[in-house]
């Protein structure tokens, strides 16, 4: 088995959709980024690539490439899952922590887990999505961060 970790932060700005784990939230601000800025999926992709020692998403999907402008991060995740499978690994489990003072994410957690389980075509019990605040001591309301840890199992040949 292999373990990987990913971390990402994006700034909250007006007039952007807020998308986390493929779920569009009802909030007056969204995350700034070249793609849809789904910070949780970015951390998850980096965790998978980290487990495989294949670099990071900035290397795979450069933000200098207009092809990725406004990209749906769930589609990028599908590509990373393809790379994972191509390298002979399957998801053991993923544990994602989203760091946000606002909005309250509890109503969306189960939908986010379903979206990711569908992307991996795995049982939802392999996907954990948690949310926390930093008690106003860290990012504050300026942005949203995410940590992801994955365990990948080698597919038996
Ligand atoms: Mg990012």
Short mmCIF file of C-alpha atoms and ligand atoms in Angstrom, two decimals:
data_model
loop_
_atom_site.label_atom_id
_atom_site.label_comp_id
_atom_site.label_asym_id
_atom_site.label_seq_id
_atom_site.Cartn_x
_atom_site.Cartn_y
_atom_site.Cartn_z
CA UNK A 1 0.00 0.00 0.00
CA UNK A 2 0.99 3.63 -0.43
CA UNK A 3 -0.02 6.75 1.51
CA UNK A 4 -0.30 10.29 0.15
CA UNK A 5 -1.06 13.72 1.54
CA UNK A 6 -2.38 16.83 -0.21
CA UNK A 7 -2.97 20.40 0.95
CA UNK A 8 -4.44 23.41 -0.82
CA UNK A 9 -5.85 26.86 -0.08
CA UNK A 10 -7.88 29.22 -2.27
CA UNK A 11 -9.04 32.78 -1.65
CA UNK A 12 -12.77 33.60 -1.33
CA UNK A 13 -13.97 36.34 -3.67
CA UNK A 14 -17.34 37.71 -4.81
CA UNK A 15 -18.97 36.65 -8.07
CA UNK A 16 -17.60 33.11 -8.13
CA UNK A 17 -19.46 29.85 -7.54
CA UNK A 18 -18.36 27.97 -4.43
CA UNK A 19 -17.70 24.34 -5.39
CA UNK A 20 -16.39 21.78 -2.88
CA UNK A 21 -16.08 18.07 -3.72
CA UNK A 22 -18.13 18.74 -6.84
CA UNK A 23 -21.02 20.17 -4.82
CA UNK A 24 -22.15 23.73 -5.59
CA UNK A 25 -22.86 25.60 -2.34
CA UNK A 26 -25.25 28.39 -1.69
CA UNK A 27 -22.92 31.20 -0.55
CA UNK A 28 -22.31 34.78 -1.57
CA UNK A 29 -18.66 34.14 -2.42
CA UNK A 30 -16.67 31.53 -4.29
CA UNK A 31 -13.05 30.44 -4.53
CA UNK A 32 -10.68 32.20 -6.89
CA UNK A 33 -8.69 30.01 -9.24
CA UNK A 34 -7.89 29.12 -12.82
CA UNK A 35 -10.18 26.07 -12.65
CA UNK A 36 -13.43 25.95 -10.65
CA UNK A 37 -11.07 26.16 -7.62
CA UNK A 38 -12.54 23.11 -5.87
CA UNK A 39 -9.93 23.22 -3.12
CA UNK A 40 -10.99 19.88 -1.58
CA UNK A 41 -10.66 17.99 -4.85
CA UNK A 42 -7.31 19.71 -5.50
CA UNK A 43 -5.99 18.46 -2.15
CA UNK A 44 -7.38 14.99 -2.90
CA UNK A 45 -5.72 14.85 -6.34
CA UNK A 46 -2.40 15.95 -4.82
CA UNK A 47 -2.73 13.21 -2.19
CA UNK A 48 -3.22 10.55 -4.89
CA UNK A 49 -0.33 11.88 -6.97
CA UNK A 50 1.76 12.11 -3.80
CA UNK A 51 1.07 8.47 -2.94
CA UNK A 52 2.25 7.53 -6.43
CA UNK A 53 5.25 9.94 -6.26
CA UNK A 54 4.04 11.48 -9.54
CA UNK A 55 4.38 15.16 -8.67
CA UNK A 56 1.36 17.43 -8.24
CA UNK A 57 -1.65 18.81 -10.09
CA UNK A 58 0.19 22.05 -10.95
CA UNK A 59 2.56 19.90 -12.98
CA UNK A 60 -0.21 17.76 -14.51
CA UNK A 61 -2.75 20.55 -15.20
CA UNK A 62 -0.72 23.80 -15.42
CA UNK A 63 -2.69 26.99 -14.72
CA UNK A 64 -0.79 28.58 -17.62
CA UNK A 65 -2.76 26.27 -19.95
CA UNK A 66 -6.00 27.92 -21.18
CA UNK A 67 -7.45 24.41 -21.56
CA UNK A 68 -7.93 24.30 -17.78
CA UNK A 69 -9.59 27.73 -17.43
CA UNK A 70 -12.82 27.18 -15.49
CA UNK A 71 -12.15 23.42 -15.55
CA UNK A 72 -14.45 21.13 -13.60
CA UNK A 73 -12.12 19.69 -10.95
CA UNK A 74 -14.21 16.50 -10.79
CA UNK A 75 -13.22 15.89 -14.44
CA UNK A 76 -9.57 16.45 -13.53
CA UNK A 77 -10.06 14.01 -10.63
CA UNK A 78 -11.36 11.41 -13.10
CA UNK A 79 -8.07 11.79 -15.01
CA UNK A 80 -6.04 11.38 -11.82
CA UNK A 81 -8.08 8.28 -10.89
CA UNK A 82 -7.28 6.94 -14.38
CA UNK A 83 -3.57 7.49 -13.70
CA UNK A 84 -3.92 5.76 -10.32
CA UNK A 85 -5.59 2.71 -11.90
CA UNK A 86 -3.07 2.72 -14.76
CA UNK A 87 -0.30 2.49 -12.18
CA UNK A 88 -1.96 -0.54 -10.61
CA UNK A 89 -3.55 1.05 -7.53
CA UNK A 90 -7.08 1.35 -6.16
CA UNK A 91 -8.34 3.65 -3.42
CA UNK A 92 -8.21 2.08 0.04
CA UNK A 93 -9.70 5.12 1.71
CA UNK A 94 -9.60 8.91 1.57
CA UNK A 95 -9.94 11.32 4.48
CA UNK A 96 -10.49 14.99 3.61
CA UNK A 97 -10.67 17.89 6.05
CA UNK A 98 -12.03 21.18 4.74
CA UNK A 99 -11.05 24.28 6.74
CA UNK A 100 -13.68 27.00 6.48
CA UNK A 101 -15.07 29.60 8.88
CA UNK A 102 -18.02 30.08 6.49
CA UNK A 103 -20.26 28.74 5.09
CA UNK A 104 -21.45 25.93 7.36
CA UNK A 105 -20.63 22.74 5.45
CA UNK A 106 -22.57 20.18 7.50
CA UNK A 107 -25.60 20.17 5.14
CA UNK A 108 -23.34 19.28 2.20
CA UNK A 109 -21.03 16.63 3.69
CA UNK A 110 -23.03 13.56 2.63
CA UNK A 111 -23.52 14.89 -0.92
CA UNK A 112 -19.77 15.52 -1.15
CA UNK A 113 -19.05 11.94 -0.03
CA UNK A 114 -21.48 10.58 -2.63
CA UNK A 115 -19.86 12.67 -5.40
CA UNK A 116 -16.40 11.32 -4.53
CA UNK A 117 -17.56 7.72 -4.09
CA UNK A 118 -19.14 7.95 -7.55
CA UNK A 119 -15.91 9.34 -9.01
CA UNK A 120 -13.91 6.43 -7.57
CA UNK A 121 -16.74 3.95 -8.21
CA UNK A 122 -16.23 2.79 -4.63
CA UNK A 123 -18.34 2.29 -1.53
CA UNK A 124 -19.07 5.50 0.36
CA UNK A 125 -17.56 3.92 3.49
CA UNK A 126 -14.13 4.51 1.90
CA UNK A 127 -14.68 8.28 1.71
CA UNK A 128 -14.51 10.63 4.69
CA UNK A 129 -15.20 14.35 4.37
CA UNK A 130 -14.93 16.48 7.49
CA UNK A 131 -15.14 20.21 8.09
CA UNK A 132 -13.51 22.35 10.72
CA UNK A 133 -12.90 26.00 11.46
CA UNK A 134 -9.69 27.51 12.75
CA UNK A 135 -11.54 29.44 15.45
CA UNK A 136 -10.78 32.66 13.58
CA UNK A 137 -7.04 32.17 14.11
CA UNK A 138 -5.96 31.07 10.62
CA UNK A 139 -7.39 31.74 7.18
CA UNK A 140 -10.39 33.50 8.68
CA UNK A 141 -13.10 34.37 6.17
CA UNK A 142 -10.51 35.20 3.48
CA UNK A 143 -10.30 31.68 2.10
CA UNK A 144 -10.95 27.97 2.37
CA UNK A 145 -8.30 25.28 2.80
CA UNK A 146 -8.30 21.51 2.56
CA UNK A 147 -6.13 18.62 3.67
CA UNK A 148 -6.44 15.15 2.19
CA UNK A 149 -4.85 11.84 3.11
CA UNK A 150 -5.28 8.74 0.96
CA UNK A 151 -4.27 5.14 1.24
CA UNK A 152 -3.89 3.31 -2.06
CA UNK A 153 -3.90 -0.47 -2.32
CA UNK A 154 -1.92 -2.25 -4.99
CA UNK A 155 -4.32 -4.10 -7.28
CA UNK A 156 -3.54 -7.81 -7.16
CA UNK A 157 -2.39 -9.15 -10.50
MG1 LIG B 1 -5.77 24.58 -6.00
#
